[in-house]
Amino acid sequence: MLKKLKNLFSKEDIKSLLQFVYLSLIINLLIEILNRSSLLEALKHVFTNPLVFLYNTLIVLLTFSVAFLVKRRFFVTIIVSIVWIGFAITNAVLLVFRVTPFTAVDLSLMDEAIPMINLYLAKWQIVLIFVAVIVVVIAVVLLFLFAPKFKQRVARIRNAVLIALLFGSILLFTSLGISTNVLAKNFGNLADAYKDYGFVYCFTNSLVNTGIDKPKDYSEQKMEELAEETLTTPPEIEEDNKQTPNIIMIQLESLYDVTLMNDYTYSEDPLPNYHALQEKYSHGFLDVPSVGAGTANTEFEIISGMNLDFFGPGEYPYKTILKEKTCESIAFDLKELDYSTHAIHNNDGTFYGRNQVFSNLGFDTFTSIEYMHNVELNPMGWAKDNVLIEEIMKTLRSTKEQDFIYTISVQGHGKYPGSENDFSVQDSTTLSSSSQTLGAAELAQREYTLTEGYTPSAGAITVDGIAEDKRCAFEYYVNQIHEMDTFIGNLIDELEKIDEDVVLVFYGDHLPSLGINATDLANGNIYQNSYVIWDNMNLPKIDMDMEAYQITASILKRLNIDNGYVTKLHQNKINADNYLEELNLLQYDMLYGDQAIFNGTSPYIATNLHMGIDEIEINGIRSASDGMYIKGENFTEYSKVFLNDTEIETTYVDEKTLLISTTTLNSGDSIKVGQKGDDKAILSYTEPYTFQ
């Protein structure tokens, strides 16, 4: 037997195999050290969960095994090693800024993350990364050209069979691990899963496990039974009894009630308006799906009423299924009652692909920062939330019918400054000066005095009981949410002036990325965030905690509205034993199944999403010595002129005027204005204006 094995495998083959095994063990250990930011914690994982560690090592070995199919074994080995170590370093860096580990979905967010890198990393760090990438690329090229090749004949068929056997073994071990609870397929807490089951397995799982798995009892008959038995409208809810006020939901970026932090005291209440609302109106906690990041996933649960736990680990439905399919949502449900539906966000319109996804969620309009005027920026360069007041009021004035307005704020966004040197160079006055570089004198005049040790200016809220190394970031955050609280009060003041019924919901999307642990909180849960519901209709005060995906159904129930199957399920079956099983069935059927609940065809048709409320238009051109003045309506800082479909240098003058440098236009030239985001994407164009 041994003789046959010797004939089958050369000494070089056996030597290479052993080297790959040792290398896989080393790479996996290094990955776990970075995953836990501790050598001791990684070794503890190895000895307390040896089967999990060895299983992860097998996955690494599988990726190395492709080298057995080529002569450039050394080159392939280096490439695979670079990829794994690169992933591990990326994970370690991300965990500095958020709780959620690195998943495969993050790769699809790279186009959105890169433009914001300057907000999270210092210039020297960005330069270092750039240099490192160049060095790695050069090294890879040199390795490809000069690295030694395997000198013996490559037995590709034999090696392919062995790789297939290794792959099959991993599948078998995966099945056994899941069935014996050594592993898990779906993760309730992604951060804990990466610690319990290892980075390699969890990342690989996020790569292949996307969407919603088909439930075992899923069938057309089952969906028909579900529709008939549990998703029918109760007789007491008739059309005439449904209340249809304006419904406004405000998702407050990273807003958390910091008075729930243990051992911290504040020079004044950071959230006086929010706390006053809690005393008088319905409020409670929402269990949200993420911490420190993942705004779009909280947003998805709120708008759709769907439970993110049924999707793949770390998945963003905005970046997967919702790019191609419509989905039941509160917007679609309210359109059945003749609501106009709107989304507002004081940040880039393309972020998380909202300019595409909101069409599939039933919104009629989407106003992003590219369509806003008089935008103020905070010291870290994020738009302040006070700009949202005029946008909300403008939206209400734009229609005769009742409105559903979903608003996403951004002022509280991280990164939070760890020291005075971390502040952005962007002006905190207006967007038009955002490109200015400020010196020390200008920085000192900001709302926060940027001196050594971070000394807040007079009037800023200070925090006692906090470690000095955390003070700068936390006090900056506290003063930002204090401004957001002022926005809350000012918005309500404006809404009280109109003669229309309004239900207004405030909630935070997730905790800030400030390294907060459950033991730091009075409520003991980093996935809980508070909400409060203001109204001018004298609705009863009902305080209750719930999941994020339940709140829209809860609000609609108070208004006797039950449109939509998901809404009906939450309202009628929330206390049933099979509530989550039926929700899983509904979600799978609507997004991945046969849509049997709709008799095979979804009633939800993607809307023709209109960007902005005010129509941007050109109504004339005036020649001058310094160029051509484009006259029109509702131009913004993001308006760019296109001459015969070619962008030309544009200077924003005011809402009615743009200046282009050219002094010559020909009869028949076509001019249009496009709203161009920071990521260079054009969100919309005006109707072409023909020069005569």
Short mmCIF file of N, CA and C in Angstrom, two decimals, residues 154-244:
data_model
loop_
_atom_site.label_atom_id
_atom_site.label_comp_id
_atom_site.label_asym_id
_atom_site.label_seq_id
_atom_site.Cartn_x
_atom_site.Cartn_y
_atom_site.Cartn_z
N VAL A 154 3.15 18.04 -13.85
CA VAL A 154 1.99 18.27 -12.99
C VAL A 154 0.90 17.27 -13.35
N ALA A 155 0.52 16.44 -12.38
CA ALA A 155 -0.54 15.46 -12.60
C ALA A 155 -1.88 16.13 -12.33
N ARG A 156 -2.35 16.88 -13.30
CA ARG A 156 -3.51 17.74 -13.08
C ARG A 156 -4.79 16.94 -12.80
N ILE A 157 -4.97 15.83 -13.50
CA ILE A 157 -6.20 15.04 -13.28
C ILE A 157 -6.21 14.48 -11.87
N ARG A 158 -5.07 13.87 -11.47
CA ARG A 158 -4.99 13.31 -10.12
C ARG A 158 -5.20 14.40 -9.07
N ASN A 159 -4.54 15.54 -9.27
CA ASN A 159 -4.64 16.63 -8.29
C ASN A 159 -6.04 17.23 -8.25
N ALA A 160 -6.67 17.31 -9.42
CA ALA A 160 -8.04 17.84 -9.46
C ALA A 160 -8.99 16.93 -8.69
N VAL A 161 -8.79 15.62 -8.82
CA VAL A 161 -9.61 14.65 -8.08
C VAL A 161 -9.40 14.82 -6.58
N LEU A 162 -8.14 14.99 -6.17
CA LEU A 162 -7.84 15.16 -4.76
C LEU A 162 -8.42 16.47 -4.21
N ILE A 163 -8.37 17.52 -5.03
CA ILE A 163 -8.96 18.80 -4.61
C ILE A 163 -10.48 18.66 -4.45
N ALA A 164 -11.08 17.91 -5.38
CA ALA A 164 -12.52 17.66 -5.29
C ALA A 164 -12.87 16.88 -4.02
N LEU A 165 -12.01 15.92 -3.68
CA LEU A 165 -12.23 15.15 -2.44
C LEU A 165 -12.10 16.05 -1.22
N LEU A 166 -11.12 16.95 -1.24
CA LEU A 166 -10.95 17.89 -0.13
C LEU A 166 -12.17 18.79 -0.02
N PHE A 167 -12.66 19.27 -1.16
CA PHE A 167 -13.86 20.12 -1.17
C PHE A 167 -15.06 19.35 -0.63
N GLY A 168 -15.20 18.10 -1.06
CA GLY A 168 -16.30 17.27 -0.56
C GLY A 168 -16.20 17.03 0.93
N SER A 169 -14.99 16.84 1.41
CA SER A 169 -14.78 16.62 2.84
C SER A 169 -15.19 17.86 3.64
N ILE A 170 -14.85 19.03 3.11
CA ILE A 170 -15.21 20.27 3.80
C ILE A 170 -16.73 20.43 3.84
N LEU A 171 -17.40 20.09 2.74
CA LEU A 171 -18.87 20.15 2.73
C LEU A 171 -19.45 19.19 3.77
N LEU A 172 -18.86 17.99 3.88
CA LEU A 172 -19.32 17.01 4.86
C LEU A 172 -19.10 17.52 6.27
N PHE A 173 -17.91 18.06 6.54
CA PHE A 173 -17.61 18.59 7.87
C PHE A 173 -18.50 19.79 8.19
N THR A 174 -18.83 20.57 7.17
CA THR A 174 -19.73 21.72 7.38
C THR A 174 -21.11 21.24 7.82
N SER A 175 -21.62 20.23 7.12
CA SER A 175 -22.93 19.68 7.46
C SER A 175 -22.93 19.08 8.87
N LEU A 176 -21.88 18.33 9.18
CA LEU A 176 -21.77 17.73 10.52
C LEU A 176 -21.65 18.81 11.59
N GLY A 177 -20.85 19.85 11.29
CA GLY A 177 -20.66 20.92 12.25
C GLY A 177 -21.95 21.67 12.55
N ILE A 178 -22.74 21.92 11.51
CA ILE A 178 -24.01 22.63 11.71
C ILE A 178 -25.01 21.75 12.46
N SER A 179 -25.06 20.47 12.10
CA SER A 179 -26.01 19.56 12.75
C SER A 179 -25.68 19.32 14.22
N THR A 180 -24.39 19.46 14.59
CA THR A 180 -23.98 19.24 15.98
C THR A 180 -23.75 20.55 16.73
N ASN A 181 -24.10 21.67 16.08
CA ASN A 181 -23.98 23.00 16.68
C ASN A 181 -22.54 23.43 16.94
N VAL A 182 -21.59 22.74 16.32
CA VAL A 182 -20.21 23.21 16.38
C VAL A 182 -20.07 24.46 15.50
N LEU A 183 -20.84 24.47 14.41
CA LEU A 183 -20.91 25.61 13.50
C LEU A 183 -22.35 26.09 13.42
N ALA A 184 -22.55 27.23 12.79
CA ALA A 184 -23.90 27.73 12.53
C ALA A 184 -23.95 28.28 11.12
N LYS A 185 -25.11 28.12 10.48
CA LYS A 185 -25.25 28.63 9.11
C LYS A 185 -25.65 30.09 9.10
N ASN A 186 -26.59 30.43 9.97
CA ASN A 186 -27.03 31.82 10.09
C ASN A 186 -26.63 32.35 11.46
N PHE A 187 -26.27 33.62 11.50
CA PHE A 187 -25.72 34.20 12.71
C PHE A 187 -26.65 35.27 13.25
N GLY A 188 -27.06 35.10 14.51
CA GLY A 188 -27.86 36.13 15.14
C GLY A 188 -27.05 37.37 15.44
N ASN A 189 -25.79 37.14 15.84
CA ASN A 189 -24.89 38.25 16.13
C ASN A 189 -23.61 38.02 15.35
N LEU A 190 -23.39 38.83 14.32
CA LEU A 190 -22.27 38.61 13.41
C LEU A 190 -20.93 38.74 14.11
N ALA A 191 -20.80 39.73 14.99
CA ALA A 191 -19.54 39.95 15.69
C ALA A 191 -19.19 38.74 16.56
N ASP A 192 -20.16 38.20 17.27
CA ASP A 192 -19.91 37.02 18.11
C ASP A 192 -19.60 35.80 17.25
N ALA A 193 -20.27 35.68 16.11
CA ALA A 193 -20.05 34.53 15.23
C ALA A 193 -18.61 34.48 14.73
N TYR A 194 -18.06 35.63 14.37
CA TYR A 194 -16.67 35.67 13.90
C TYR A 194 -15.70 35.21 14.99
N LYS A 195 -16.05 35.45 16.24
CA LYS A 195 -15.22 34.98 17.35
C LYS A 195 -15.43 33.49 17.60
N ASP A 196 -16.68 33.05 17.51
CA ASP A 196 -17.00 31.65 17.85
C ASP A 196 -16.60 30.67 16.75
N TYR A 197 -16.81 31.07 15.49
CA TYR A 197 -16.64 30.12 14.38
C TYR A 197 -15.45 30.44 13.48
N GLY A 198 -14.74 31.51 13.78
CA GLY A 198 -13.54 31.84 13.02
C GLY A 198 -13.83 32.74 11.83
N PHE A 199 -12.85 33.60 11.52
CA PHE A 199 -13.02 34.54 10.42
C PHE A 199 -13.19 33.82 9.08
N VAL A 200 -12.38 32.81 8.83
CA VAL A 200 -12.36 32.16 7.51
C VAL A 200 -13.72 31.58 7.18
N TYR A 201 -14.30 30.82 8.12
CA TYR A 201 -15.60 30.22 7.86
C TYR A 201 -16.68 31.29 7.71
N CYS A 202 -16.69 32.27 8.62
CA CYS A 202 -17.75 33.28 8.58
C CYS A 202 -17.68 34.12 7.31
N PHE A 203 -16.46 34.50 6.91
CA PHE A 203 -16.33 35.28 5.68
C PHE A 203 -16.75 34.45 4.47
N THR A 204 -16.32 33.19 4.43
CA THR A 204 -16.70 32.31 3.32
C THR A 204 -18.21 32.12 3.29
N ASN A 205 -18.80 31.98 4.47
CA ASN A 205 -20.26 31.83 4.57
C ASN A 205 -20.96 33.06 4.00
N SER A 206 -20.43 34.25 4.32
CA SER A 206 -21.04 35.48 3.80
C SER A 206 -20.89 35.59 2.29
N LEU A 207 -19.89 34.90 1.75
CA LEU A 207 -19.66 34.92 0.30
C LEU A 207 -20.65 34.05 -0.45
N VAL A 208 -20.98 32.89 0.11
CA VAL A 208 -21.82 31.92 -0.60
C VAL A 208 -23.25 31.87 -0.08
N ASN A 209 -23.46 32.32 1.15
CA ASN A 209 -24.78 32.23 1.77
C ASN A 209 -25.47 33.58 1.69
N THR A 210 -26.13 33.86 0.58
CA THR A 210 -26.86 35.11 0.40
C THR A 210 -28.33 34.81 0.13
N GLY A 211 -29.14 35.83 0.30
CA GLY A 211 -30.57 35.63 0.08
C GLY A 211 -31.22 34.88 1.22
N ILE A 212 -32.41 34.36 0.96
CA ILE A 212 -33.18 33.62 1.97
C ILE A 212 -33.32 32.18 1.51
N ASP A 213 -32.94 31.24 2.36
CA ASP A 213 -33.08 29.82 2.02
C ASP A 213 -34.55 29.44 1.91
N LYS A 214 -34.84 28.52 1.01
CA LYS A 214 -36.22 28.06 0.83
C LYS A 214 -36.68 27.30 2.09
N PRO A 215 -37.74 27.77 2.74
CA PRO A 215 -38.24 27.06 3.92
C PRO A 215 -38.70 25.65 3.57
N LYS A 216 -38.53 24.72 4.48
CA LYS A 216 -38.86 23.32 4.22
C LYS A 216 -40.33 23.11 3.88
N ASP A 217 -41.21 23.90 4.49
CA ASP A 217 -42.65 23.70 4.26
C ASP A 217 -43.21 24.67 3.22
N TYR A 218 -42.32 25.29 2.43
CA TYR A 218 -42.79 26.24 1.43
C TYR A 218 -43.47 25.53 0.27
N SER A 219 -44.66 25.98 -0.11
CA SER A 219 -45.38 25.46 -1.27
C SER A 219 -46.47 26.46 -1.63
N GLU A 220 -47.01 26.32 -2.82
CA GLU A 220 -48.09 27.20 -3.24
C GLU A 220 -49.30 27.03 -2.34
N GLN A 221 -49.58 25.77 -1.97
CA GLN A 221 -50.72 25.50 -1.11
C GLN A 221 -50.53 26.16 0.27
N LYS A 222 -49.30 26.08 0.78
CA LYS A 222 -49.02 26.67 2.09
C LYS A 222 -49.24 28.18 2.06
N MET A 223 -48.84 28.83 0.97
CA MET A 223 -49.01 30.27 0.87
C MET A 223 -50.48 30.65 0.73
N GLU A 224 -51.25 29.81 0.03
CA GLU A 224 -52.69 30.06 -0.08
C GLU A 224 -53.36 29.96 1.29
N GLU A 225 -52.94 28.96 2.06
CA GLU A 225 -53.49 28.80 3.41
C GLU A 225 -53.12 30.00 4.28
N LEU A 226 -51.88 30.44 4.14
CA LEU A 226 -51.42 31.59 4.93
C LEU A 226 -52.24 32.83 4.60
N ALA A 227 -52.49 33.04 3.32
CA ALA A 227 -53.26 34.21 2.89
C ALA A 227 -54.70 34.15 3.41
N GLU A 228 -55.29 32.98 3.36
CA GLU A 228 -56.71 32.84 3.72
C GLU A 228 -56.93 32.83 5.23
N GLU A 229 -56.02 32.18 5.96
CA GLU A 229 -56.27 31.95 7.38
C GLU A 229 -55.72 33.03 8.29
N THR A 230 -54.62 33.62 7.93
CA THR A 230 -53.97 34.54 8.88
C THR A 230 -53.76 35.94 8.36
N LEU A 231 -53.89 36.16 7.06
CA LEU A 231 -53.57 37.47 6.51
C LEU A 231 -54.79 38.17 5.95
N THR A 232 -55.94 37.85 6.47
CA THR A 232 -57.15 38.53 6.03
C THR A 232 -57.38 39.76 6.91
N THR A 233 -58.11 40.72 6.37
CA THR A 233 -58.39 41.95 7.11
C THR A 233 -59.49 41.70 8.13
N PRO A 234 -59.25 42.02 9.40
CA PRO A 234 -60.31 41.88 10.40
C PRO A 234 -61.52 42.74 10.03
N PRO A 235 -62.71 42.28 10.34
CA PRO A 235 -63.91 43.02 9.91
C PRO A 235 -64.00 44.43 10.50
N GLU A 236 -63.33 44.65 11.66
CA GLU A 236 -63.44 45.98 12.26
C GLU A 236 -62.62 47.03 11.52
N ILE A 237 -61.72 46.59 10.63
CA ILE A 237 -60.91 47.54 9.87
C ILE A 237 -61.52 47.72 8.48
N GLU A 238 -62.28 48.74 8.31
CA GLU A 238 -62.87 49.05 7.02
C GLU A 238 -62.26 50.34 6.49
N GLU A 239 -62.41 50.55 5.20
CA GLU A 239 -61.78 51.71 4.58
C GLU A 239 -62.17 53.01 5.27
N ASP A 240 -63.44 53.15 5.66
CA ASP A 240 -63.91 54.40 6.26
C ASP A 240 -63.30 54.65 7.63
N ASN A 241 -62.82 53.59 8.28
CA ASN A 241 -62.27 53.73 9.62
C ASN A 241 -60.76 53.97 9.62
N LYS A 242 -60.17 53.94 8.45
CA LYS A 242 -58.72 54.13 8.37
C LYS A 242 -58.39 55.61 8.45
N GLN A 243 -57.48 55.96 9.35
CA GLN A 243 -57.02 57.33 9.47
C GLN A 243 -55.80 57.52 8.57
N THR A 244 -55.78 58.61 7.83
CA THR A 244 -54.72 58.79 6.84
C THR A 244 -54.01 60.13 7.03
#
